[in-house]
mmCIF file of N, CA and C in Angstrom:
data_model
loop_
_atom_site.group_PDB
_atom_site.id
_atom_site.type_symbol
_atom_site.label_atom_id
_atom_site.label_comp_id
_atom_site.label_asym_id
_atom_site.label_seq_id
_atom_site.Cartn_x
_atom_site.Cartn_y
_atom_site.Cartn_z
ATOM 1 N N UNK X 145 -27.733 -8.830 7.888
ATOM 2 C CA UNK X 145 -26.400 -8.613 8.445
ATOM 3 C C UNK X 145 -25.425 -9.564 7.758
ATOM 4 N N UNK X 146 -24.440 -9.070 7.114
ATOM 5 C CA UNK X 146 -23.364 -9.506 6.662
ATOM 6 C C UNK X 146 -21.455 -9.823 7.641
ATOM 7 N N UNK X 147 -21.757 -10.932 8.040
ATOM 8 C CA UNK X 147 -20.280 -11.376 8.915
ATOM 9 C C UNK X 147 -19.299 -10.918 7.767
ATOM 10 N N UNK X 148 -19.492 -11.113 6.571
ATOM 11 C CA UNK X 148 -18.049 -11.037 5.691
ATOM 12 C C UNK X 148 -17.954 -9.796 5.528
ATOM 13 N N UNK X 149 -18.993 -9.096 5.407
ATOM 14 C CA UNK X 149 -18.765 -7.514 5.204
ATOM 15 C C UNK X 149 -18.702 -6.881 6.336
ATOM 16 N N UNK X 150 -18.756 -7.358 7.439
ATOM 17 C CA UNK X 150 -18.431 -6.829 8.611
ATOM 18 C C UNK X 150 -16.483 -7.227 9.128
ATOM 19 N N UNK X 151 -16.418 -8.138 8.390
ATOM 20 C CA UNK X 151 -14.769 -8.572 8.669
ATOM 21 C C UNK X 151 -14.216 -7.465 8.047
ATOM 22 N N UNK X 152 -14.806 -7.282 6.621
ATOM 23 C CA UNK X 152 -14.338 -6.149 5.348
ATOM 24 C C UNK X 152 -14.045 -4.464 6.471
ATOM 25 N N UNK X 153 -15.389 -4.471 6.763
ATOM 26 C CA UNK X 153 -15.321 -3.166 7.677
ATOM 27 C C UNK X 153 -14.208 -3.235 9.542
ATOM 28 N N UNK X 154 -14.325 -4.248 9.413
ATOM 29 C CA UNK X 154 -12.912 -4.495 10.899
ATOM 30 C C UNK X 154 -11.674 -3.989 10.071
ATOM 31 N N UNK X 155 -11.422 -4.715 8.733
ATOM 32 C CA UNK X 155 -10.050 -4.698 8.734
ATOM 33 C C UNK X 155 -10.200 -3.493 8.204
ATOM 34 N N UNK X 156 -10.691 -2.749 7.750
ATOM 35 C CA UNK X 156 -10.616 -1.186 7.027
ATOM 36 C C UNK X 156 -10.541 -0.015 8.195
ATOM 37 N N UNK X 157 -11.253 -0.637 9.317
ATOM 38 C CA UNK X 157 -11.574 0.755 10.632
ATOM 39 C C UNK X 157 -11.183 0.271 11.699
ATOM 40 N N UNK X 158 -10.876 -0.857 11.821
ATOM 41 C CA UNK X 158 -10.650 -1.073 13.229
ATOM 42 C C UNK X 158 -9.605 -1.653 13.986
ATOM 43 N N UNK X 159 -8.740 -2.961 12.310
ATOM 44 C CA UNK X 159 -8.149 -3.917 13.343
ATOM 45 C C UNK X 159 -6.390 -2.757 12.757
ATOM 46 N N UNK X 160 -6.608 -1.782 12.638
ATOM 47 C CA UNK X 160 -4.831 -0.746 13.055
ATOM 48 C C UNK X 160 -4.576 -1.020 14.764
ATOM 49 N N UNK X 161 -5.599 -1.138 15.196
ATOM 50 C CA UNK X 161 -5.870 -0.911 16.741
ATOM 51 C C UNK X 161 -6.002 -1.505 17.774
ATOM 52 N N UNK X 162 -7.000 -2.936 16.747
ATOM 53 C CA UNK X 162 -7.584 -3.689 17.699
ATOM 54 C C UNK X 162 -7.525 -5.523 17.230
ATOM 55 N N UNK X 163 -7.260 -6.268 17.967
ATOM 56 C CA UNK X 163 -7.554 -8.066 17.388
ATOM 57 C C UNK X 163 -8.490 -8.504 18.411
ATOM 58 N N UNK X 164 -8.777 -9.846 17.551
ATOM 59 C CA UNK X 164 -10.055 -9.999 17.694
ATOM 60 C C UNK X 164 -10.182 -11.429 18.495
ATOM 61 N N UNK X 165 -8.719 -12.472 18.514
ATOM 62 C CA UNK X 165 -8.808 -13.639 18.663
ATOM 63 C C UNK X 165 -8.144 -13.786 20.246
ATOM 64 N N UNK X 166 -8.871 -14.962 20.992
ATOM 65 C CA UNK X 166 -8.239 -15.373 22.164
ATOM 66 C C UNK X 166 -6.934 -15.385 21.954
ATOM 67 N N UNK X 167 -6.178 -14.675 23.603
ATOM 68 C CA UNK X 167 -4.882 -14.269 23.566
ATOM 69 C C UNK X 167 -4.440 -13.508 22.648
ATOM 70 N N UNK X 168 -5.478 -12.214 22.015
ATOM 71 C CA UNK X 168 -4.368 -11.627 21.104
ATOM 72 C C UNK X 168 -3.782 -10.893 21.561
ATOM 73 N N UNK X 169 -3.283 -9.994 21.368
ATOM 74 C CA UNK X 169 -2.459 -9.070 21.848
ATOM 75 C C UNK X 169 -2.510 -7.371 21.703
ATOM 76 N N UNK X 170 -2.779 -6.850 22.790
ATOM 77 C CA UNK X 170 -3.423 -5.705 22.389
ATOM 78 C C UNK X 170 -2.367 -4.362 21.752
ATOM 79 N N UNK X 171 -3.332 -3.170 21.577
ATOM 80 C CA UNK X 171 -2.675 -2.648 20.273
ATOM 81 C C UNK X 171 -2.958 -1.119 20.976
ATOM 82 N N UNK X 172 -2.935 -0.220 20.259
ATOM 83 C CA UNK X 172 -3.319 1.246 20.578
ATOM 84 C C UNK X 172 -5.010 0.589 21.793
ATOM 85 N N UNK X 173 -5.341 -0.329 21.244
ATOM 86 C CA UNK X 173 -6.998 -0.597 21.275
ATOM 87 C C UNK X 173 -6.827 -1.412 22.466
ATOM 88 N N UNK X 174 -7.999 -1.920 23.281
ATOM 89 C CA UNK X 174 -7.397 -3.336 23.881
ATOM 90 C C UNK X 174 -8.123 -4.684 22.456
ATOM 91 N N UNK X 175 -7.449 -5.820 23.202
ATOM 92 C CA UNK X 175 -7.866 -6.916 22.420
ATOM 93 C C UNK X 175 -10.161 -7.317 22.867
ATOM 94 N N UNK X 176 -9.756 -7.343 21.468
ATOM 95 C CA UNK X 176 -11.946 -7.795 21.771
ATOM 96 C C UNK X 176 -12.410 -8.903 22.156
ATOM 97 N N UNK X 177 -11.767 -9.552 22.019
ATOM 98 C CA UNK X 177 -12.263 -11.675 22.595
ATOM 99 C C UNK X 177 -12.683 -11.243 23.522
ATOM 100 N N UNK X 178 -13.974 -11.491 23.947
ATOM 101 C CA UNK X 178 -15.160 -11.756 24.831
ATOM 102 C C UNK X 178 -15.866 -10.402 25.062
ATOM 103 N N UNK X 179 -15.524 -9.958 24.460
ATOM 104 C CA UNK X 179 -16.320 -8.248 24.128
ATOM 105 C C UNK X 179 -18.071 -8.126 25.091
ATOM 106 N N UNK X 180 -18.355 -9.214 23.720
ATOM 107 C CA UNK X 180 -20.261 -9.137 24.305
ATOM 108 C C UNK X 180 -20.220 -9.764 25.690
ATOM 109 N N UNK X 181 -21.105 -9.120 26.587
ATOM 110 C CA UNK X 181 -21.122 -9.411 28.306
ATOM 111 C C UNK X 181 -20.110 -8.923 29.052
ATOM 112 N N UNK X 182 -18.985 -8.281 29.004
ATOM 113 C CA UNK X 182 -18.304 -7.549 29.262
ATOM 114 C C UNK X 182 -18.314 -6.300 29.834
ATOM 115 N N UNK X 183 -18.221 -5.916 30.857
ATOM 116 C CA UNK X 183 -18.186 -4.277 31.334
ATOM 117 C C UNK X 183 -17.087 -3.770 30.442
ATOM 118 N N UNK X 184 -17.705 -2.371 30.475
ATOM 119 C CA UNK X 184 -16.167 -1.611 29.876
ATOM 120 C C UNK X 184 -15.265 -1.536 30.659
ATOM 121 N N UNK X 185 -14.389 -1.097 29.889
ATOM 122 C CA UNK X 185 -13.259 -1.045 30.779
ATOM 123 C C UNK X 185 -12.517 -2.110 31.185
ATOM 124 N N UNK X 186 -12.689 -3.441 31.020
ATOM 125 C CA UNK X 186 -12.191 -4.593 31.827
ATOM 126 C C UNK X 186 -11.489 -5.507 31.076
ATOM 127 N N UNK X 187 -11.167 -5.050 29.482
ATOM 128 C CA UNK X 187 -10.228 -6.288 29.390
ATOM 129 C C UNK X 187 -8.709 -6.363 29.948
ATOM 130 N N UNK X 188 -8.296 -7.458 30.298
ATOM 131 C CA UNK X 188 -7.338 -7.676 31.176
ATOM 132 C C UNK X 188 -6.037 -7.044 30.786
ATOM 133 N N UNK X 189 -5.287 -6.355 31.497
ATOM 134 C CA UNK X 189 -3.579 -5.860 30.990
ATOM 135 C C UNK X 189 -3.862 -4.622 29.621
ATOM 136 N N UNK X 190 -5.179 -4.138 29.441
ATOM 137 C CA UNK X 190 -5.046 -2.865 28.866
ATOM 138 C C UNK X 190 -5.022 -1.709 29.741
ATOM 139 N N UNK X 191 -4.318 -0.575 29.768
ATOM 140 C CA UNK X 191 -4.842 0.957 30.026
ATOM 141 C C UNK X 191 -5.926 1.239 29.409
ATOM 142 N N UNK X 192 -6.284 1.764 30.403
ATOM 143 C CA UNK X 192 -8.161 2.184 30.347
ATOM 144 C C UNK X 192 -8.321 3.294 30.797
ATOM 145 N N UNK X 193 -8.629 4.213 29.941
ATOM 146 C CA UNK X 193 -8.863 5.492 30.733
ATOM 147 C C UNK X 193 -9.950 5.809 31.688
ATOM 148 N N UNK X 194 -10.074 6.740 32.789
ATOM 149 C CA UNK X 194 -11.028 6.740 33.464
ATOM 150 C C UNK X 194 -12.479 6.315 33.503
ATOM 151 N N UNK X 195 -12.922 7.387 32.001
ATOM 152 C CA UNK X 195 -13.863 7.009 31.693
ATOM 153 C C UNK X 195 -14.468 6.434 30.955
ATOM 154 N N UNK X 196 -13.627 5.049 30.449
ATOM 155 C CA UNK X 196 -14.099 3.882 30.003
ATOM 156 C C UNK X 196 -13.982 2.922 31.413
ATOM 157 N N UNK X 197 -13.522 3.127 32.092
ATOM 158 C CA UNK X 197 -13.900 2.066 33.499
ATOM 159 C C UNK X 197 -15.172 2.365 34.318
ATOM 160 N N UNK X 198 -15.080 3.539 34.306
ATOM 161 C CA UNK X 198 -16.491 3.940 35.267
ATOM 162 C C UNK X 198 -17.549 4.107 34.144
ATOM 163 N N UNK X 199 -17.794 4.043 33.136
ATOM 164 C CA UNK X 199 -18.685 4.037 32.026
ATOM 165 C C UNK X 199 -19.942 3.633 32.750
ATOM 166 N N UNK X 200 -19.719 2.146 32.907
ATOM 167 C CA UNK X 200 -20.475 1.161 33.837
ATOM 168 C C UNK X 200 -21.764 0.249 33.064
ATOM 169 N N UNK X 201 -21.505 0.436 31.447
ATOM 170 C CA UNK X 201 -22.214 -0.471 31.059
ATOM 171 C C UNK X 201 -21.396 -1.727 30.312
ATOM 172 N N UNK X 202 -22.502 -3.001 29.696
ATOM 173 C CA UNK X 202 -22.213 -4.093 29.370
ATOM 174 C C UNK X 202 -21.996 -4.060 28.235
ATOM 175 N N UNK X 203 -21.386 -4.550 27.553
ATOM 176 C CA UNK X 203 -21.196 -4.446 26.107
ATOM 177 C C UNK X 203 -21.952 -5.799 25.475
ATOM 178 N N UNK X 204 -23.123 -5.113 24.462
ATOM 179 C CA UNK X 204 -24.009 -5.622 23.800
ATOM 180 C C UNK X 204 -24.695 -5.200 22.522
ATOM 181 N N UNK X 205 -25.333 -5.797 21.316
ATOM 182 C CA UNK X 205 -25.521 -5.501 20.381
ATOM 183 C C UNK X 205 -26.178 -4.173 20.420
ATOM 184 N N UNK X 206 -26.700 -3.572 21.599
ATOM 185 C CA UNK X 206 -27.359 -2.386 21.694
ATOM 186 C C UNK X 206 -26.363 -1.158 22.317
ATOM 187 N N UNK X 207 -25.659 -1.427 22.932
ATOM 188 C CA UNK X 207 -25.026 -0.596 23.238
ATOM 189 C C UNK X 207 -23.631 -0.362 22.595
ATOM 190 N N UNK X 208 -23.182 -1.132 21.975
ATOM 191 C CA UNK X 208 -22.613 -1.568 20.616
ATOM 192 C C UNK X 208 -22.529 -0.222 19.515
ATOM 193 N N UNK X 209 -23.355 -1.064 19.056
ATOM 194 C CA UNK X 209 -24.449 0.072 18.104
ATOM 195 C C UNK X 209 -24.703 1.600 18.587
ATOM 196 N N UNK X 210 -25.217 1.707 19.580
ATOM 197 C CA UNK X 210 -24.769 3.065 20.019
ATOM 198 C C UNK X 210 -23.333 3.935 20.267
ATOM 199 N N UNK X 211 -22.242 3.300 20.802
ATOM 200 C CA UNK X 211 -20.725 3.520 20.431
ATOM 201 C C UNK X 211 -20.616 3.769 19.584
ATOM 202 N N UNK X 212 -20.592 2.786 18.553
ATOM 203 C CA UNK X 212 -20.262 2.949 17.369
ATOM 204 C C UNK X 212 -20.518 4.260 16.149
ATOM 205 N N UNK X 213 -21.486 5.114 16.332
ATOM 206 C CA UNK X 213 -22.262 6.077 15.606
ATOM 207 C C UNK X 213 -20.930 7.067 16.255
ATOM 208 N N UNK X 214 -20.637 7.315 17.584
ATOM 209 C CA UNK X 214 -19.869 8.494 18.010
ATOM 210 C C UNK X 214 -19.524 8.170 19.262
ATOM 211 N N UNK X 215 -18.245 7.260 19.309
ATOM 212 C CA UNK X 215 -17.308 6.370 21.043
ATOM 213 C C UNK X 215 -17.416 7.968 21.616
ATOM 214 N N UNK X 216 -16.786 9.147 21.128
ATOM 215 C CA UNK X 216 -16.503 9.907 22.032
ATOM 216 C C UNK X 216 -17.657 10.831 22.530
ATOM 217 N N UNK X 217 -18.759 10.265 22.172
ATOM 218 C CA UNK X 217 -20.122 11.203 22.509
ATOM 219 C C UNK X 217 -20.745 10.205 23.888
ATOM 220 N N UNK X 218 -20.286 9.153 23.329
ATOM 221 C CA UNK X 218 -20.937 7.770 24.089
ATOM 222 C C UNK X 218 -20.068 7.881 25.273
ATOM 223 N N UNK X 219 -18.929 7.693 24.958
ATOM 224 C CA UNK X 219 -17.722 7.808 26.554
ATOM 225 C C UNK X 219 -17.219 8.903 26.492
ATOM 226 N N UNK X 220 -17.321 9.955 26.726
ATOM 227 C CA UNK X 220 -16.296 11.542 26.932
ATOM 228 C C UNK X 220 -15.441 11.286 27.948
ATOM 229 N N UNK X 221 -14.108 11.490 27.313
ATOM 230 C CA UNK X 221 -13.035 10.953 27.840
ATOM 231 C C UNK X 221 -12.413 9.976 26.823
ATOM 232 N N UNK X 222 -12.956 9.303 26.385
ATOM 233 C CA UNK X 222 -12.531 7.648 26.151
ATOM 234 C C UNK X 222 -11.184 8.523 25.687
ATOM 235 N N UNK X 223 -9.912 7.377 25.273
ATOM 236 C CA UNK X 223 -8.854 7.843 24.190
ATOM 237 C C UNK X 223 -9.287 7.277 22.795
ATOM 238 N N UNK X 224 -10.262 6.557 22.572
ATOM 239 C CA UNK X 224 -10.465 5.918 20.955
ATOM 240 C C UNK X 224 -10.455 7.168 20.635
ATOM 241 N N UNK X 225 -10.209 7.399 18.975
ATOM 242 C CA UNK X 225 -9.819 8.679 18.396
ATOM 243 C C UNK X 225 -10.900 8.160 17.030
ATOM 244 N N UNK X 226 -11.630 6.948 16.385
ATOM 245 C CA UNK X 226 -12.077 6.169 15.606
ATOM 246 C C UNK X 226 -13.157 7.820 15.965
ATOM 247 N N UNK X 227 -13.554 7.898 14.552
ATOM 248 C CA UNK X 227 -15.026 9.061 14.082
ATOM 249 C C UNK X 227 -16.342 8.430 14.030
ATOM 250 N N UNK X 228 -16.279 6.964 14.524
ATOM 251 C CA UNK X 228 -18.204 6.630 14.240
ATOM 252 C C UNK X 228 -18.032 5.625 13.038
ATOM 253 N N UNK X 229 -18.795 5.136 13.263
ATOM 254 C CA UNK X 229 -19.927 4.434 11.622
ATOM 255 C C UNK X 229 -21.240 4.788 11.410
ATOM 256 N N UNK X 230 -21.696 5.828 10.769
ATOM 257 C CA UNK X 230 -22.727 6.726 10.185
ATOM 258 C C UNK X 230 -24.001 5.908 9.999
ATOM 259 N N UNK X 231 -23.481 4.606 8.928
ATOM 260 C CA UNK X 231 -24.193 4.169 8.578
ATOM 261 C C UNK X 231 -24.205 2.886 9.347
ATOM 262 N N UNK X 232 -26.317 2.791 9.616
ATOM 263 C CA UNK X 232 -26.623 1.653 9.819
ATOM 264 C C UNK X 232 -26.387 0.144 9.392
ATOM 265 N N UNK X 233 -26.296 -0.071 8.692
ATOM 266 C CA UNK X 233 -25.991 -1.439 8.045
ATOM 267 C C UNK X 233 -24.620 -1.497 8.117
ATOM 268 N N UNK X 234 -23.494 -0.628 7.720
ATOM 269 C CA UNK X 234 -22.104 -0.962 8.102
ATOM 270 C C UNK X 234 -22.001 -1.523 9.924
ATOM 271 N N UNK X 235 -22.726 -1.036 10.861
ATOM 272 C CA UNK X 235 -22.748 -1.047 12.511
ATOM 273 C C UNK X 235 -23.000 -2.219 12.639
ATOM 274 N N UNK X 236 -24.641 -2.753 11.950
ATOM 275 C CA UNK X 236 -25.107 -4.152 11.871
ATOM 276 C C UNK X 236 -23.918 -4.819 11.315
ATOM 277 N N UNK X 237 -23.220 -4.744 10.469
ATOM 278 C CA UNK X 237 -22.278 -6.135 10.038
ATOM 279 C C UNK X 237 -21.075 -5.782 10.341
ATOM 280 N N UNK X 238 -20.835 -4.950 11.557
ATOM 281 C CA UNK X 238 -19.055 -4.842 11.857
ATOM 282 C C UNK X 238 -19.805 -5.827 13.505
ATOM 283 N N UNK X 239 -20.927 -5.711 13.921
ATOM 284 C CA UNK X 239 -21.278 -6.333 14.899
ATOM 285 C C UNK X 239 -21.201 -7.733 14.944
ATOM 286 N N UNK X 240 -21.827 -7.937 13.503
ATOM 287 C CA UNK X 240 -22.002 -9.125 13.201
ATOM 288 C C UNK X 240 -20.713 -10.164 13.718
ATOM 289 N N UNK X 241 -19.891 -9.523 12.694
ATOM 290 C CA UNK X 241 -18.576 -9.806 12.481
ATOM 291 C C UNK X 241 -18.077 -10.103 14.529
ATOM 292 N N UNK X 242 -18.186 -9.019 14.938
ATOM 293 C CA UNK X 242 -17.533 -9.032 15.986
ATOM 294 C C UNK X 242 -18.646 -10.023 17.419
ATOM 295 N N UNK X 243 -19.408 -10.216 16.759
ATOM 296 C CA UNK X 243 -20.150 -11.247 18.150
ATOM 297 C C UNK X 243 -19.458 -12.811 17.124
ATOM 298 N N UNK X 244 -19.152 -12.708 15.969
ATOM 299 C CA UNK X 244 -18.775 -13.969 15.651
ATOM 300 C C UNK X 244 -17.113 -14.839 16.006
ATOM 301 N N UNK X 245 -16.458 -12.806 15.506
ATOM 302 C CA UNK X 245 -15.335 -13.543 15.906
ATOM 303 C C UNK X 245 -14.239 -13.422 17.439
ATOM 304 N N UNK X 246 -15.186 -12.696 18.189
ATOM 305 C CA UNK X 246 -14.966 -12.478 19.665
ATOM 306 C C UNK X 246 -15.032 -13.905 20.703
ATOM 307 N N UNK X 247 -16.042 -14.208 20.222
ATOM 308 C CA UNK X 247 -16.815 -15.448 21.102
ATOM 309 C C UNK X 247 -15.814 -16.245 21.133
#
């Protein structure tokens, strides 16, 4: 797993939408700081659509990883409009990236 090539893959797919640092400020996306251990649905002062609140799981390298392949297969409903990351190893190092720079 690559953190730098996972930053590479944030800023290419993700951060139009989304930041990553305490107090950022959210976007189409909500903000990710403290992502991992997290219910969906719950970061503070975003709109959340239904069914990313009642989802009802934790956000973790496994369930992560599963989002990521297809959000709208994973949450039906969600509003993310993002198509997946196909590939395995891009998932592993956008994770990477994001348990590093969430925390």
């Amino acid at each position: 797993m690559s953190v730098e090539n996972g930053k590479k893959i944030f800023v290419r797919s993700c951060s139009q939408c989304h930041t990553v640092e305490a107090g950022g400020k959210h976007k189409t996306g909500p903000n990710l700081h403290g992502l991992f251990g997290r219910s969906t649905g719950q970061a503070a002062g975003f709109q959340y659509t239904d069914a990313n609140k009642s989802k009802g799981i934790i956000w973790g390298e496994d369930t992560l990883d599963t989002y990521l392949i297809n959000p709208k297969k994973y949450i039906p409903g969600t509003k993310m409009v993002f198509a997946g990351l196909k590939k395995e190893k891009e998932r592993k190092d956008l994770i990477a990236y994001l348990k590093d720079a969430t925390s």
